[in-house]
Coordinates of C-alpha atoms and ligand atoms in Angstrom, one line a residue:
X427 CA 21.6 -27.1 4.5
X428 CA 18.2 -27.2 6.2
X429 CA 15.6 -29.3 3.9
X430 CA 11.4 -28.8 4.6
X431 CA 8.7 -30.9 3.2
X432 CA 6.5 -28.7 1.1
X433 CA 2.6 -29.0 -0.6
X434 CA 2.9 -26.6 -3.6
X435 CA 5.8 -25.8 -5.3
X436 CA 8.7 -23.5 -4.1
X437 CA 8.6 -21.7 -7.0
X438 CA 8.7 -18.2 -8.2
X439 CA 5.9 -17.8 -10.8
X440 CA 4.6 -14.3 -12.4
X441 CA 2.3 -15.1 -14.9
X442 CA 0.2 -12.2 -15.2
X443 CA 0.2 -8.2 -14.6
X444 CA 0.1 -7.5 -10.6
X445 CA -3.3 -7.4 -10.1
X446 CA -4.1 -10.0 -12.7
X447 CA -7.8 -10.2 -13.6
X448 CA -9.4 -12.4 -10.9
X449 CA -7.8 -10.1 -8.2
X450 CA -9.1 -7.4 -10.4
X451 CA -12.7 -8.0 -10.0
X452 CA -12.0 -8.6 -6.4
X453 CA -10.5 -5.4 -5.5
X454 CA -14.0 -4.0 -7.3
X455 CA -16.0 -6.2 -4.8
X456 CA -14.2 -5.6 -2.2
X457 CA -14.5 -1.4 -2.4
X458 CA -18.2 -2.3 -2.6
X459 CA -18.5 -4.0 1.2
X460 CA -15.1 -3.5 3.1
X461 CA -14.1 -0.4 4.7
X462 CA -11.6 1.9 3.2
X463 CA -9.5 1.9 6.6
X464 CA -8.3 -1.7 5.9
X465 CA -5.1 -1.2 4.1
X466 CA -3.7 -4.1 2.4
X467 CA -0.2 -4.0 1.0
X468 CA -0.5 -6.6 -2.3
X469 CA -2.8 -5.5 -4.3
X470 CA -3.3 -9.3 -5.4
X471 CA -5.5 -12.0 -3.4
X472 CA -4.4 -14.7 -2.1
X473 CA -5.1 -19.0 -3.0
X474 CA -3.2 -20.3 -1.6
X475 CA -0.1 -20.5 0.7
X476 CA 2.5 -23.3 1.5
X477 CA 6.2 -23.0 3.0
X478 CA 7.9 -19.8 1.1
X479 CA 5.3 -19.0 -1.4
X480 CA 1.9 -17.4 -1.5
X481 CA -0.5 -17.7 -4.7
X482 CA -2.8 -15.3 -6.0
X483 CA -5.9 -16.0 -7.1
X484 CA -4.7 -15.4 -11.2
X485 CA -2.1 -18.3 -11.0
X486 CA 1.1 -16.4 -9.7
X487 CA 3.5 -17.9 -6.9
X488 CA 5.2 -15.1 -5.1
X489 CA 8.1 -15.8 -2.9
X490 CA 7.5 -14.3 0.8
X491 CA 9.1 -12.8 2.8
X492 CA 6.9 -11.0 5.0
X493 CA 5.1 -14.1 6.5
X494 CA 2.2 -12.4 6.8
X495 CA 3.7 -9.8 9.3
X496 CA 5.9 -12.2 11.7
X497 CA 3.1 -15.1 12.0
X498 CA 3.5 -18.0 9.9
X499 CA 6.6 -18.8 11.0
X500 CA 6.6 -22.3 10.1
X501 CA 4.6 -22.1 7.1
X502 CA 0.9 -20.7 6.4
X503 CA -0.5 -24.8 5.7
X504 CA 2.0 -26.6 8.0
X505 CA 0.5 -30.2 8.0
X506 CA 1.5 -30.7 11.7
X507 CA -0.8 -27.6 12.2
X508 CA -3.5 -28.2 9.9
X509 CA -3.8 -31.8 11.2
X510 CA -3.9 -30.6 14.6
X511 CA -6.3 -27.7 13.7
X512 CA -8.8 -30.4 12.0
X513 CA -9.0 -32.8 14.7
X514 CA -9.7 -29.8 17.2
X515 CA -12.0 -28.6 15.1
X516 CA -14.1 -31.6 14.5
X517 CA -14.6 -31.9 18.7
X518 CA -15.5 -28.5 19.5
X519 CA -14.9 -25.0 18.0
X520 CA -15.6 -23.0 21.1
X521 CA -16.5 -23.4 24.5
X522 CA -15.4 -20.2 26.1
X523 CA -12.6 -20.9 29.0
X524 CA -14.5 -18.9 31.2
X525 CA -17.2 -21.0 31.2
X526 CA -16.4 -24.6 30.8
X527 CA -12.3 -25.5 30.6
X528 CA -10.1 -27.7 28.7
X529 CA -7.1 -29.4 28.7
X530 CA -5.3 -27.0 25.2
X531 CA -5.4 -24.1 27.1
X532 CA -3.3 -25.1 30.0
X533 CA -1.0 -27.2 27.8
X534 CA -0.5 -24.2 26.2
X535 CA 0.0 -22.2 29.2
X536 CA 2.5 -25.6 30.3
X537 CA 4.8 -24.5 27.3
X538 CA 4.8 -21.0 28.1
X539 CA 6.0 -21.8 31.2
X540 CA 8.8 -24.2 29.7
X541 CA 9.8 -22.0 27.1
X542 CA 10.1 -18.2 28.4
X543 CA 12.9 -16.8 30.1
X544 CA 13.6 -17.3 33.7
X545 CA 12.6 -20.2 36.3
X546 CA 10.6 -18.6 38.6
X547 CA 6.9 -19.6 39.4
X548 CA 4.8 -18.3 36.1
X549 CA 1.3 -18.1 35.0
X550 CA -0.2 -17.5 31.8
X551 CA -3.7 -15.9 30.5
X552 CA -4.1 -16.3 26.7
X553 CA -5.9 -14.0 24.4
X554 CA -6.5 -13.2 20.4
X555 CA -4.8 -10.7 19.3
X556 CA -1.2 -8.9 20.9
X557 CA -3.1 -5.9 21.7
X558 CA -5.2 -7.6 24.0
X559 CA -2.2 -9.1 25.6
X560 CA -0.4 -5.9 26.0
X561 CA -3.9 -4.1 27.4
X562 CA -3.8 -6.5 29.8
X563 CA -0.2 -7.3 30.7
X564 CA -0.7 -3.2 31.6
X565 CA -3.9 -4.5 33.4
X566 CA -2.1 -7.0 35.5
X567 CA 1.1 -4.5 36.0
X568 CA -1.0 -1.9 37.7
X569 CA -3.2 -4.0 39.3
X570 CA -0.1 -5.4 41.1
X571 CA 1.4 -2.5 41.8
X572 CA -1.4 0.4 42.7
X573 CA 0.4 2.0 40.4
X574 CA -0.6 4.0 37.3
X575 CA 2.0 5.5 35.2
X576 CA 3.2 3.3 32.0
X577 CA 6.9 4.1 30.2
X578 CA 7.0 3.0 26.7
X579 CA 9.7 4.3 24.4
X580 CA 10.4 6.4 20.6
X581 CA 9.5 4.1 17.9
X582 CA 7.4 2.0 19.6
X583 CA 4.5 0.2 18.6
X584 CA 1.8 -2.1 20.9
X585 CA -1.4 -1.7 19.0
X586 CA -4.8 -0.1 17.5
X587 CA -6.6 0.0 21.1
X588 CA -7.5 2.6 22.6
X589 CA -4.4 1.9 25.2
X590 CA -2.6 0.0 22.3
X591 CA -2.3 3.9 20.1
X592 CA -1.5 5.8 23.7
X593 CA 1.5 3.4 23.7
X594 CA 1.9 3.5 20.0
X595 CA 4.6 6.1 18.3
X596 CA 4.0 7.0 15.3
X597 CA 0.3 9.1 14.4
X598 CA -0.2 8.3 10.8
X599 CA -1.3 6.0 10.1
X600 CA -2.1 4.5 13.8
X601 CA -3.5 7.4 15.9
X602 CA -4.3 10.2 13.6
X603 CA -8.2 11.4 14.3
X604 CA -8.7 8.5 17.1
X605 CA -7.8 9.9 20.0
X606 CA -8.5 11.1 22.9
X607 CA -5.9 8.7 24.5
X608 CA -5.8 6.7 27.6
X609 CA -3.5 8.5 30.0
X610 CA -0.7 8.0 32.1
X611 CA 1.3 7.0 29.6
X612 CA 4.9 8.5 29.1
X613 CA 7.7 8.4 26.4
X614 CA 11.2 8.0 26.8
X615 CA 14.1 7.9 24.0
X616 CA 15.0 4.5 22.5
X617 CA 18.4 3.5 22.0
X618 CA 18.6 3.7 18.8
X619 CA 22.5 3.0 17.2
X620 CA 22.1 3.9 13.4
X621 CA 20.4 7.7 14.4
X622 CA 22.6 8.2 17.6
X623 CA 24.7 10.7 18.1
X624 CA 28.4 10.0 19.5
X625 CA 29.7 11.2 22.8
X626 CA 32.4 14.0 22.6
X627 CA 35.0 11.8 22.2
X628 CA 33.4 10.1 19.2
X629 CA 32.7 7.1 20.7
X630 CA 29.0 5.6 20.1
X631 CA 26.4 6.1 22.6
X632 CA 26.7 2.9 24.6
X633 CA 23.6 1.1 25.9
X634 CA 23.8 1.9 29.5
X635 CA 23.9 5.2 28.5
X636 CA 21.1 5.1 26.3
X637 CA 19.5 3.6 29.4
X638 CA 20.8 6.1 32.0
X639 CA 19.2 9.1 29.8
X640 CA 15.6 6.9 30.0
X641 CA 16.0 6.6 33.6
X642 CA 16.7 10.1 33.9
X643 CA 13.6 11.5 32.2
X644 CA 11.5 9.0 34.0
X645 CA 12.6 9.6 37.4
X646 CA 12.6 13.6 36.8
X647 CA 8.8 13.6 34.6
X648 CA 7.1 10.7 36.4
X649 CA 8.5 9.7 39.2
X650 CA 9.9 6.1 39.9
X651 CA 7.0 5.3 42.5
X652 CA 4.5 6.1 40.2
X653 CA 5.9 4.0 37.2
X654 CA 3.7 0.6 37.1
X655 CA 5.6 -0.8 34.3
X656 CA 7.8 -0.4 31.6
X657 CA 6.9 -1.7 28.6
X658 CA 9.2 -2.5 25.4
X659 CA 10.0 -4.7 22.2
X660 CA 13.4 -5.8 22.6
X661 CA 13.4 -5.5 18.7
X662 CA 11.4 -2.5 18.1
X663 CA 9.0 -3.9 15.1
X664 CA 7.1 -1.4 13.5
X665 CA 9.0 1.3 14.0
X666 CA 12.1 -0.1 12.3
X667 CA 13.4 -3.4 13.4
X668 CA 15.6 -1.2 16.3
X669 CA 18.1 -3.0 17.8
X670 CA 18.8 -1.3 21.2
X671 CA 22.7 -0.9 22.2
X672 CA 24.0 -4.2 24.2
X673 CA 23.2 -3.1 27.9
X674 CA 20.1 -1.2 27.2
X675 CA 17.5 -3.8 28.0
X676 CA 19.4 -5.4 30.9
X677 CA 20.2 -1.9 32.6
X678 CA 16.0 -0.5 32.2
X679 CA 15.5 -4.4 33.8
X680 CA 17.7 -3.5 36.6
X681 CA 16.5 -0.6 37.4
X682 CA 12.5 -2.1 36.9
X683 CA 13.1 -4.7 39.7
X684 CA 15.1 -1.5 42.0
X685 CA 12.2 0.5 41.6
X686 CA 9.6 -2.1 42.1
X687 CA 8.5 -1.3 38.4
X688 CA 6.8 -4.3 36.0
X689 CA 9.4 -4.9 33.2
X690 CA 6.7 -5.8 30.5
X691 CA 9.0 -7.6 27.0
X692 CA 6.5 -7.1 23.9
X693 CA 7.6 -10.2 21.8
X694 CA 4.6 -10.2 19.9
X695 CA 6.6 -9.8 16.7
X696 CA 10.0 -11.0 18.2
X697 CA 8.8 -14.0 19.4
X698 CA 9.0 -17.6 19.4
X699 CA 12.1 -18.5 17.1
X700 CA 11.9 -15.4 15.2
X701 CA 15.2 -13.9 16.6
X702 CA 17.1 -17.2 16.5
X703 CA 16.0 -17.4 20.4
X704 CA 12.5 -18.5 21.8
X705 CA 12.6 -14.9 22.6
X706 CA 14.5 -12.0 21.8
X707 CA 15.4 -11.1 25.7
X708 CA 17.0 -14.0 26.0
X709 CA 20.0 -12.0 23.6
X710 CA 21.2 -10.2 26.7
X711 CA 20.2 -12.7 29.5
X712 CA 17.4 -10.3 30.2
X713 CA 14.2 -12.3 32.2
X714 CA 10.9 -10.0 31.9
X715 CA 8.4 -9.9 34.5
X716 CA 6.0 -10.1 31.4
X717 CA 6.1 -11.1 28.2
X718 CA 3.0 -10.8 25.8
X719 CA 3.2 -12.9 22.9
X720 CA 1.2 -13.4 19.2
X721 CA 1.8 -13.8 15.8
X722 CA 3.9 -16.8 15.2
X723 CA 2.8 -18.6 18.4
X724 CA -0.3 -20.5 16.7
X725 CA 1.3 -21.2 13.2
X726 CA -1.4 -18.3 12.0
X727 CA -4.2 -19.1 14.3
X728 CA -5.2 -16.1 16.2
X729 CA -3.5 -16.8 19.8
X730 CA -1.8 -14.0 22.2
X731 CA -0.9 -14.5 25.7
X732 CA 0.7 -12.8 28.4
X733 CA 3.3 -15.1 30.8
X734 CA 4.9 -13.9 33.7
X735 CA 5.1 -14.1 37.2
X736 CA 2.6 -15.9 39.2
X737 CA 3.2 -13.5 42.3
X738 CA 1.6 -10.8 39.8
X739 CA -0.5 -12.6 37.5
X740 CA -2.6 -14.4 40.8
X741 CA -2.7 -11.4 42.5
X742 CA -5.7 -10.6 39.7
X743 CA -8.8 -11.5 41.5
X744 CA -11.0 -14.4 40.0
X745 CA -13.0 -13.2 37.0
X746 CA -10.8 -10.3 36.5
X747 CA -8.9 -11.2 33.1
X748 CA -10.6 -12.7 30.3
X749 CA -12.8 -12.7 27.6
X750 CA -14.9 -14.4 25.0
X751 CA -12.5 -16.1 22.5
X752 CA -9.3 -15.7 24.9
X753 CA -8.0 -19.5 24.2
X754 CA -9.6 -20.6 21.5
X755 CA -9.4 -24.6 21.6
X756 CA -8.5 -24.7 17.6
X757 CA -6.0 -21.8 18.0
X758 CA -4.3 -23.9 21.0
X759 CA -4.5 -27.1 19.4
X760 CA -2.7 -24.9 16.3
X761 CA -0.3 -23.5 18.8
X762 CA 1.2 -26.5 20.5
X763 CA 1.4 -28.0 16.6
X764 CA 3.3 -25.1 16.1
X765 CA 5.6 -25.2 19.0
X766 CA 6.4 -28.8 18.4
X767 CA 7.1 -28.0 14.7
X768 CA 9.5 -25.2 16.5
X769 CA 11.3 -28.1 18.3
X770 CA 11.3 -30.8 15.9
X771 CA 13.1 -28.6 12.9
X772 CA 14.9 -26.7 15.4
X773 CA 14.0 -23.1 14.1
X774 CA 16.3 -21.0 16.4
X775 CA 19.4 -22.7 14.4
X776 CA 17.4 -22.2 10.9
X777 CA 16.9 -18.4 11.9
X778 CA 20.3 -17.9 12.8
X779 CA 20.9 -19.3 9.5
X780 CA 19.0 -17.2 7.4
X781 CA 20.7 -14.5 9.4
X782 CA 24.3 -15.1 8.2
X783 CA 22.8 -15.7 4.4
X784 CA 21.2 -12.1 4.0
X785 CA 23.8 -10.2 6.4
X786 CA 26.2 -11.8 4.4
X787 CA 25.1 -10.9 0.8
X788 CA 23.1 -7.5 1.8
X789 CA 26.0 -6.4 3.7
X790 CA 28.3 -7.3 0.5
X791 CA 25.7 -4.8 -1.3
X792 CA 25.8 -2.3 0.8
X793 CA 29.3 -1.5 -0.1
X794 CA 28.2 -1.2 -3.7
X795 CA 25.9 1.3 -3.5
X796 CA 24.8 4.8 -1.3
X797 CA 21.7 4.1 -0.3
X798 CA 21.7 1.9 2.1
X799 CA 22.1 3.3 5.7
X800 CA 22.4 0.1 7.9
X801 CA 21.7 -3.8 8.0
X802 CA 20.6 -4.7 11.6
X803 CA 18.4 -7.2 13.2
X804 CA 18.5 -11.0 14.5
X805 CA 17.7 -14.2 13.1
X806 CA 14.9 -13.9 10.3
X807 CA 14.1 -10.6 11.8
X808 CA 16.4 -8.2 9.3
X809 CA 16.0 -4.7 8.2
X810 CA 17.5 -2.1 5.4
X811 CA 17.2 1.2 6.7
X812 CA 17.5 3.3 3.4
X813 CA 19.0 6.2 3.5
X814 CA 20.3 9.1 0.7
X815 CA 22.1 12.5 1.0
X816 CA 24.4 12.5 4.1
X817 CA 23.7 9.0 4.5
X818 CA 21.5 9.6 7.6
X819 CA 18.8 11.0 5.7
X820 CA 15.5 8.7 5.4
X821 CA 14.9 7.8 2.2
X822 CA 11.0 6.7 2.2
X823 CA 11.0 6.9 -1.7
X824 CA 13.7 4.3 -2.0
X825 CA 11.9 1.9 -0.1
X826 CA 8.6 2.5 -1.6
X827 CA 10.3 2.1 -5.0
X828 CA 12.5 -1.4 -3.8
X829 CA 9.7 -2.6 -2.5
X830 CA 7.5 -2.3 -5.5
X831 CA 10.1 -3.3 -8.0
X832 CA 10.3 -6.8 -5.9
X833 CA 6.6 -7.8 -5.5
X834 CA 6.7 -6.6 -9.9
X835 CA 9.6 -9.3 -10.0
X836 CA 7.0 -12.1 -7.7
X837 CA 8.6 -11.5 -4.4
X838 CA 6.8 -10.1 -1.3
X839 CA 8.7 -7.6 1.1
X840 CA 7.3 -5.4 4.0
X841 CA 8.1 -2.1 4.6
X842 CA 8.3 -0.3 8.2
X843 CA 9.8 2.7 10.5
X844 CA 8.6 5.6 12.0
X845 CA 10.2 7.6 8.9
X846 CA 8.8 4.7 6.6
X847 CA 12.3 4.1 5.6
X848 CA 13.1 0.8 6.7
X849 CA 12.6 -2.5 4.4
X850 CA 12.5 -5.8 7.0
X851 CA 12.6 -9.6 6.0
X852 CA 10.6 -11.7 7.7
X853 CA 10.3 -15.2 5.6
X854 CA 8.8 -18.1 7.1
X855 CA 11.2 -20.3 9.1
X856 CA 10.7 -23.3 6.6
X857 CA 11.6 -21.4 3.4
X858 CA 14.0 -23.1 1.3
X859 CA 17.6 -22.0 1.2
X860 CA 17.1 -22.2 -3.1
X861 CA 14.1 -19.9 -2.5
X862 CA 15.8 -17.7 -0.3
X863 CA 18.3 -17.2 -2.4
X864 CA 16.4 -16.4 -5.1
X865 CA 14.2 -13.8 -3.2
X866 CA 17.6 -12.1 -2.4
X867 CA 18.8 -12.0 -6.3
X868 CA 15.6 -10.6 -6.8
X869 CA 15.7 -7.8 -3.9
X870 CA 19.1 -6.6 -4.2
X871 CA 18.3 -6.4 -8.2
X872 CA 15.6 -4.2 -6.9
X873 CA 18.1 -1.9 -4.9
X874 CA 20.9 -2.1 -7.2
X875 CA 18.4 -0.4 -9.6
X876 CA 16.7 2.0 -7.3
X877 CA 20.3 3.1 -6.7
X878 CA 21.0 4.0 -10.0
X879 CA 17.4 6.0 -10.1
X880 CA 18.9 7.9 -6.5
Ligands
PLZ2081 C1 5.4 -5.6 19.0 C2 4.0 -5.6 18.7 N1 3.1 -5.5 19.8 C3 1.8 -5.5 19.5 C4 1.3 -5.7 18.2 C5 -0.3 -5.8 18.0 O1 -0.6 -7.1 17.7 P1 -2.0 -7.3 17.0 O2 -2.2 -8.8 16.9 O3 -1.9 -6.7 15.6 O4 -3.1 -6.6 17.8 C6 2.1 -5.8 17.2 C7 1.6 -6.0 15.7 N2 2.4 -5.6 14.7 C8 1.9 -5.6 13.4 C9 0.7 -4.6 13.2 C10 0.2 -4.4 11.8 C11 -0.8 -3.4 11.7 O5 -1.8 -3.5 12.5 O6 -0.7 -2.5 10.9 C12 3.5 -5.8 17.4 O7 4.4 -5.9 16.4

């Protein structure tokens, strides 16, 4: 039984419609002045936010389990960070690294070092966002290598860049109408278990085979000696919380470091404790050349970096990676507040944790009714791929329809996949196992009577 120290009440509270009045007149301000392109999922605004909870601006306290996409990992007012973020704050907002230093950054770039796979020589460079650390971890890949060709995979998802959507999977709502694309960018087939087929004898699809039919298509349509890097989540995020066969990450790194190809991890939204590991590659022993890194690094400050090896990062010349904000002294002050908080309430075993609570009870539930395809996933990082007809069949409606029913009932839950079929947990680290629980009565509720609808 893990217990947290919390501001505001853990507490489930609906006390008006969703949207109640103040979010309301919001909503009518905000169609006035913000641009139709920025989606938001609640249709409520937000407080205030402390441990498991989020409150809207009409007096409800919804339980969350979204964390405000994989970031606020140990709460969205942690007092460690917000104490940390103050002092910072109060000295200097900004002095751009690239022009006059500080200490935050390279502590920063110290923990990196500590904390990611492998004990080779590493460097770090530290942006704002994780599309800027993935436009540049391809930066520092081909810079390294002369190279120009970049392998991502089905499913995948890196960002709204220009580069970021060439990477990117899925068109709508991403890349539709943005392109042209950056080129030299190729796609190989994920592993992906659940939609698989079986080999002849009936056996699954094992990982190394996954991996051999990757290699295949990249050595046959690009060419190993062009490839600068491959890049990949090791939890596919966006594009369904894909867990790839055992052996399918450590075979592509294999055959990166035979072919003199960057192995680039995106743990931007598997990262730091999220997985039950400080990073997901860690699973299957695998050590990344690169890693790029966001969301829950800076307890919801905006911080990204890239880590990796020094051989490749230095061989950048001076003044060729950077950037106004990159470093932020308040979002590095927030990150190693953060990290610490990491440490001190050991969130690896509390992830792991929540993992056997919702495997536990949605597995149990998944036996009761049809439309539920798979549970998968690792630590707080936990998916329901919904299904109906031959039980492979994406069910998008379902989701739609659990999802809504939930946030109705005061509880928050992201959707995702590339066939928008796919409902993924992600609660803040520090939620409380009472809240939790609650939050799954509330969502399997929700399914139970979506099932009955199917
Ligand atoms: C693996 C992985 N790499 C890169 C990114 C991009 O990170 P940014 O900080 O959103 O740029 C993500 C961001 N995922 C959430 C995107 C939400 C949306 O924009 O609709 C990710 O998950």
């Amino acid at each position: 039984m893990t217990t947290f120290e919390y501001r505001l009440p853990q507490e489930r509270r609906v006390v008006t419609d969703f949207p109640g009045p103040r979010s309301t007149a919001l909503a009518e301000r905000r169609t006035a002045v913000v641009g139709a392109g920025v989606a938001s999922t609640l249709p409520v605004y937000v407080a205030d936010a402390d441990g498991g909870v989020v409150v809207d601006v009409d007096g409800n306290s919804l339980i969350d389990l979204g964390a405000g996409i994989a970031v606020t990992t140990v709460g969205a007012s942690n007092p460690a960070v917000v104490a940390a973020v103050q002092d910072q704050v109060a000295h200097f907002t900004h002095t751009c690294f690239m022009i006059a230093p500080y200490e935050g950054y390279i502590e920063v770039a110290e923990k990196l070092a500590e904390l990611t796979p492998g004990d080779h020589a590493k460097r770090s460079v530290l942006f704002n966002s994780g599309a800027e650390a993935v436009e540049n971890a391809v930066k520092i890949a081909r810079h390294a290598t002369g190279r120009d060709a970049v392998v991502v995979f089905d499913h995948a998802y890196h960002g709204r860049t220009n580069l970021t959507m060439a990477l990117t999977a899925k068109s709508m709502p991403y890349k539709h109408g943005f392109g042209p694309f950056a080129p030299e960018v190729y796609r190989a087939p994920m592993s992906y278990p659940f939609r698989e087929g079986l080999n002849a004898d009936g056996s699954p699809i094992t990982g190394e085979q996954a991996a051999a039919r990757a290699i295949s298509i990249i050595e046959k349509q690009v060419g190993a000696s062009n490839v600068a890097a491959i890049l990949i989540e090791p939890i596919q995020g966006e594009g369904g919380f894909i867990v790839p066969a055992e052996g399918f990450l450590p075979a592509l790194a294999e055959w990166s470091t035979a072919n003199g190809v960057v192995f680039i991890a995106d743990e931007v939204q598997s990262g730091f404790t999220r997985t039950g590991d400080w990073f997901a590659s860690e699973h299957e022993g695998v050590v990344p050349d690169l890693i790029t890194m966001a969301k829950g690094i800076a307890g919801g400050m905006p911080l990204a970096a890239v880590t990796g090896r020094a051989d490749l990062i230095d061989a950048v010349h001076p003044g060729g990676l950077g950037g106004t904000y990159g470093g932020n002294p308040v979002a590095c002050a927030a990150a190693l507040a953060s990290i610490d908080q990491m440490k001190t309430l050991d969130l690896n075993a509390r992830a792991r944790e929540i993992e056997r609570t919702v495997t536990s009870r949605l597995n149990a539930l998944a036996g009761e009714v049809d439309i539920i395809g798979e549970i998968r996933g690792r630590g707080a990082m936990l998916a329901i791929e919904m299904v109906k007809g031959d039980g492979r069949e994406p069910n998008p409606d379902a989701t739609k329809a659990v999802a809504a029913l939930a946030l109705a009932a005061g509880v928050i839950v992201l959707t995702c996949g590339t066939y928008g079929n796919v409902i993924r947990l992600l609660p803040p680290l520090v939620i409380s196992d009472e809240l939790l629980d609650e939050a799954l009565d509330i969502l399997q509720e929700s399914i139970r009577t979506v099932a009955m609808e199917n």
